[in-house]
């Protein structure tokens, strides 16, 4: 994942910044502040102080970990009394309303035609180029409700509205700014047949035929995504979506999920996707630890930016076969190397 964040961490007063630089810089340790989890006062620049009890916690010792110092007030786990997230009701009408699911005989007919067309031509092109695959929804309607309820639980807990497309909000970047031709060095073009596959995935989601994925809460990793059935290599998992804004407007943003959308030759035209207000399941797919061989072995999804009819889009695609029950991971530093993953599990 390409995260557009400055490399210098913003230190807030509650972290006692004068004592949080390295000892080589100011000769001061953190003798009066230590981490409640590991007992160390080291790594002062990553030692947070609770705004209520004033106890310290390393960003990487928290569960789930934090990747940067958050803006505004921060309260430790003891003061917030964090519990398991409240489950979204497993009620069909509530899930239909939350995801704005619509059923149309016309869309079902179009989907059938696309599937037939893909089957008819797949053998002819198999030797020429490998094509992207549409995800295969779970057949059991009840299980699909459970899958969507798990996503709704995560979105509600994070205060995020569901969206399955890029959104352009007042005061942010206009849709006309999303021009793939501005990409520095050029952007790979998504072939026509793969665009049809992507559109098929979108139509299935509109009808409530979601990807076979479950969002689960892990006390170490937080919300994370796992396969609920076997997923083939090159399957489209989802599109990375959210509000589109200029990178220059977000350089001091403390959001930890921003994604590069357009890396323009002119930096003032570079765009990022901000999923903190509106998003889908992509927000909860975790990243690998780039500093660990075992961490790199976990990667089973790749993040790829495409030129889709002249606009930049970001897709998460299986880069190998994924077995049922396996958690999904991709490289947050696929384009740049600014995301601090050294403490990821």
PDB file of N, CA and C in Angstrom, residues 117-154:
ATOM      1  N   UNK A 117     -20.029 -14.570 -22.183  1.00  0.00           N
ATOM      2  CA  UNK A 117     -19.040 -14.032 -23.106  1.00  0.00           C
ATOM      3  C   UNK A 117     -17.628 -14.369 -22.627  1.00  0.00           C
ATOM      4  N   UNK A 118     -17.389 -14.301 -21.319  1.00  0.00           N
ATOM      5  CA  UNK A 118     -16.080 -14.610 -20.773  1.00  0.00           C
ATOM      6  C   UNK A 118     -15.747 -16.086 -20.944  1.00  0.00           C
ATOM      7  N   UNK A 119     -16.740 -16.958 -20.718  1.00  0.00           N
ATOM      8  CA  UNK A 119     -16.487 -18.382 -20.880  1.00  0.00           C
ATOM      9  C   UNK A 119     -16.187 -18.723 -22.332  1.00  0.00           C
ATOM     10  N   UNK A 120     -16.869 -18.050 -23.239  1.00  0.00           N
ATOM     11  CA  UNK A 120     -16.710 -18.358 -24.650  1.00  0.00           C
ATOM     12  C   UNK A 120     -15.338 -17.988 -25.171  1.00  0.00           C
ATOM     13  N   UNK A 121     -14.719 -16.948 -24.593  1.00  0.00           N
ATOM     14  CA  UNK A 121     -13.458 -16.477 -25.148  1.00  0.00           C
ATOM     15  C   UNK A 121     -12.255 -16.839 -24.280  1.00  0.00           C
ATOM     16  N   UNK A 122     -12.473 -17.450 -23.131  1.00  0.00           N
ATOM     17  CA  UNK A 122     -11.364 -17.679 -22.212  1.00  0.00           C
ATOM     18  C   UNK A 122     -10.311 -18.618 -22.787  1.00  0.00           C
ATOM     19  N   UNK A 123     -10.737 -19.668 -23.472  1.00  0.00           N
ATOM     20  CA  UNK A 123      -9.783 -20.617 -24.033  1.00  0.00           C
ATOM     21  C   UNK A 123      -8.959 -19.982 -25.138  1.00  0.00           C
ATOM     22  N   UNK A 124      -9.561 -19.095 -25.886  1.00  0.00           N
ATOM     23  CA  UNK A 124      -8.874 -18.484 -27.024  1.00  0.00           C
ATOM     24  C   UNK A 124      -7.752 -17.557 -26.587  1.00  0.00           C
ATOM     25  N   UNK A 125      -7.887 -16.939 -25.409  1.00  0.00           N
ATOM     26  CA  UNK A 125      -6.884 -15.958 -24.992  1.00  0.00           C
ATOM     27  C   UNK A 125      -5.953 -16.504 -23.921  1.00  0.00           C
ATOM     28  N   UNK A 126      -6.175 -17.726 -23.450  1.00  0.00           N
ATOM     29  CA  UNK A 126      -5.404 -18.240 -22.328  1.00  0.00           C
ATOM     30  C   UNK A 126      -3.919 -18.311 -22.640  1.00  0.00           C
ATOM     31  N   UNK A 127      -3.545 -18.572 -23.871  1.00  0.00           N
ATOM     32  CA  UNK A 127      -2.142 -18.679 -24.240  1.00  0.00           C
ATOM     33  C   UNK A 127      -1.512 -17.314 -24.472  1.00  0.00           C
ATOM     34  N   UNK A 128      -2.338 -16.290 -24.674  1.00  0.00           N
ATOM     35  CA  UNK A 128      -1.822 -14.973 -25.014  1.00  0.00           C
ATOM     36  C   UNK A 128      -1.542 -14.149 -23.766  1.00  0.00           C
ATOM     37  N   UNK A 129      -2.452 -14.149 -22.832  1.00  0.00           N
ATOM     38  CA  UNK A 129      -2.278 -13.357 -21.629  1.00  0.00           C
ATOM     39  C   UNK A 129      -3.223 -13.843 -20.547  1.00  0.00           C
ATOM     40  N   UNK A 130      -2.751 -13.845 -19.323  1.00  0.00           N
ATOM     41  CA  UNK A 130      -3.601 -14.237 -18.209  1.00  0.00           C
ATOM     42  C   UNK A 130      -4.532 -13.087 -17.865  1.00  0.00           C
ATOM     43  N   UNK A 131      -5.800 -13.400 -17.722  1.00  0.00           N
ATOM     44  CA  UNK A 131      -6.818 -12.390 -17.458  1.00  0.00           C
ATOM     45  C   UNK A 131      -7.208 -12.388 -15.988  1.00  0.00           C
ATOM     46  N   UNK A 132      -7.704 -11.249 -15.550  1.00  0.00           N
ATOM     47  CA  UNK A 132      -8.213 -11.158 -14.187  1.00  0.00           C
ATOM     48  C   UNK A 132      -9.518 -11.932 -14.077  1.00  0.00           C
ATOM     49  N   UNK A 133      -9.780 -12.449 -12.888  1.00  0.00           N
ATOM     50  CA  UNK A 133     -10.975 -13.246 -12.642  1.00  0.00           C
ATOM     51  C   UNK A 133     -11.909 -12.499 -11.703  1.00  0.00           C
ATOM     52  N   UNK A 134     -13.200 -12.655 -11.935  1.00  0.00           N
ATOM     53  CA  UNK A 134     -14.188 -12.124 -10.996  1.00  0.00           C
ATOM     54  C   UNK A 134     -14.235 -13.039  -9.773  1.00  0.00           C
ATOM     55  N   UNK A 135     -14.458 -12.462  -8.614  1.00  0.00           N
ATOM     56  CA  UNK A 135     -14.562 -13.302  -7.414  1.00  0.00           C
ATOM     57  C   UNK A 135     -15.803 -14.187  -7.515  1.00  0.00           C
ATOM     58  N   UNK A 136     -15.768 -15.273  -6.797  1.00  0.00           N
ATOM     59  CA  UNK A 136     -16.853 -16.252  -6.826  1.00  0.00           C
ATOM     60  C   UNK A 136     -17.626 -16.174  -5.513  1.00  0.00           C
ATOM     61  N   UNK A 137     -18.818 -15.570  -5.512  1.00  0.00           N
ATOM     62  CA  UNK A 137     -19.559 -15.390  -4.252  1.00  0.00           C
ATOM     63  C   UNK A 137     -19.948 -16.730  -3.622  1.00  0.00           C
ATOM     64  N   UNK A 138     -20.122 -16.713  -2.315  1.00  0.00           N
ATOM     65  CA  UNK A 138     -20.624 -17.884  -1.599  1.00  0.00           C
ATOM     66  C   UNK A 138     -22.063 -18.162  -2.026  1.00  0.00           C
ATOM     67  N   UNK A 139     -22.376 -19.433  -2.277  1.00  0.00           N
ATOM     68  CA  UNK A 139     -23.722 -19.764  -2.763  1.00  0.00           C
ATOM     69  C   UNK A 139     -24.793 -19.587  -1.692  1.00  0.00           C
ATOM     70  N   UNK A 140     -24.452 -19.857  -0.453  1.00  0.00           N
ATOM     71  CA  UNK A 140     -25.428 -19.825   0.644  1.00  0.00           C
ATOM     72  C   UNK A 140     -25.797 -18.373   0.984  1.00  0.00           C
ATOM     73  N   UNK A 141     -27.045 -17.963   0.751  1.00  0.00           N
ATOM     74  CA  UNK A 141     -27.459 -16.577   1.045  1.00  0.00           C
ATOM     75  C   UNK A 141     -27.264 -16.187   2.510  1.00  0.00           C
ATOM     76  N   UNK A 142     -27.497 -17.128   3.419  1.00  0.00           N
ATOM     77  CA  UNK A 142     -27.328 -16.838   4.843  1.00  0.00           C
ATOM     78  C   UNK A 142     -25.864 -16.539   5.165  1.00  0.00           C
ATOM     79  N   UNK A 143     -24.966 -17.303   4.556  1.00  0.00           N
ATOM     80  CA  UNK A 143     -23.543 -17.063   4.796  1.00  0.00           C
ATOM     81  C   UNK A 143     -23.113 -15.715   4.219  1.00  0.00           C
ATOM     82  N   UNK A 144     -23.689 -15.342   3.087  1.00  0.00           N
ATOM     83  CA  UNK A 144     -23.367 -14.026   2.520  1.00  0.00           C
ATOM     84  C   UNK A 144     -23.832 -12.911   3.455  1.00  0.00           C
ATOM     85  N   UNK A 145     -24.983 -13.100   4.091  1.00  0.00           N
ATOM     86  CA  UNK A 145     -25.443 -12.115   5.071  1.00  0.00           C
ATOM     87  C   UNK A 145     -24.443 -11.994   6.223  1.00  0.00           C
ATOM     88  N   UNK A 146     -23.912 -13.121   6.672  1.00  0.00           N
ATOM     89  CA  UNK A 146     -22.934 -13.112   7.753  1.00  0.00           C
ATOM     90  C   UNK A 146     -21.655 -12.392   7.315  1.00  0.00           C
ATOM     91  N   UNK A 147     -21.262 -12.599   6.077  1.00  0.00           N
ATOM     92  CA  UNK A 147     -20.067 -11.925   5.557  1.00  0.00           C
ATOM     93  C   UNK A 147     -20.273 -10.411   5.520  1.00  0.00           C
ATOM     94  N   UNK A 148     -21.426 -10.002   5.032  1.00  0.00           N
ATOM     95  CA  UNK A 148     -21.702  -8.564   4.936  1.00  0.00           C
ATOM     96  C   UNK A 148     -21.900  -7.949   6.318  1.00  0.00           C
ATOM     97  N   UNK A 149     -22.482  -8.693   7.239  1.00  0.00           N
ATOM     98  CA  UNK A 149     -22.644  -8.193   8.601  1.00  0.00           C
ATOM     99  C   UNK A 149     -21.285  -7.984   9.263  1.00  0.00           C
ATOM    100  N   UNK A 150     -20.318  -8.851   8.944  1.00  0.00           N
ATOM    101  CA  UNK A 150     -18.975  -8.702   9.517  1.00  0.00           C
ATOM    102  C   UNK A 150     -18.316  -7.421   9.003  1.00  0.00           C
ATOM    103  N   UNK A 151     -18.528  -7.094   7.735  1.00  0.00           N
ATOM    104  CA  UNK A 151     -18.000  -5.850   7.188  1.00  0.00           C
ATOM    105  C   UNK A 151     -18.714  -4.640   7.782  1.00  0.00           C
ATOM    106  N   UNK A 152     -20.024  -4.739   7.928  1.00  0.00           N
ATOM    107  CA  UNK A 152     -20.791  -3.645   8.521  1.00  0.00           C
ATOM    108  C   UNK A 152     -20.342  -3.383   9.951  1.00  0.00           C
ATOM    109  N   UNK A 153     -20.028  -4.449  10.693  1.00  0.00           N
ATOM    110  CA  UNK A 153     -19.535  -4.303  12.062  1.00  0.00           C
ATOM    111  C   UNK A 153     -18.256  -3.474  12.084  1.00  0.00           C
ATOM    112  N   UNK A 154     -17.318  -3.796  11.195  1.00  0.00           N
ATOM    113  CA  UNK A 154     -16.035  -3.090  11.145  1.00  0.00           C
ATOM    114  C   UNK A 154     -16.215  -1.640  10.717  1.00  0.00           C
TER     115      UNK A 154
END
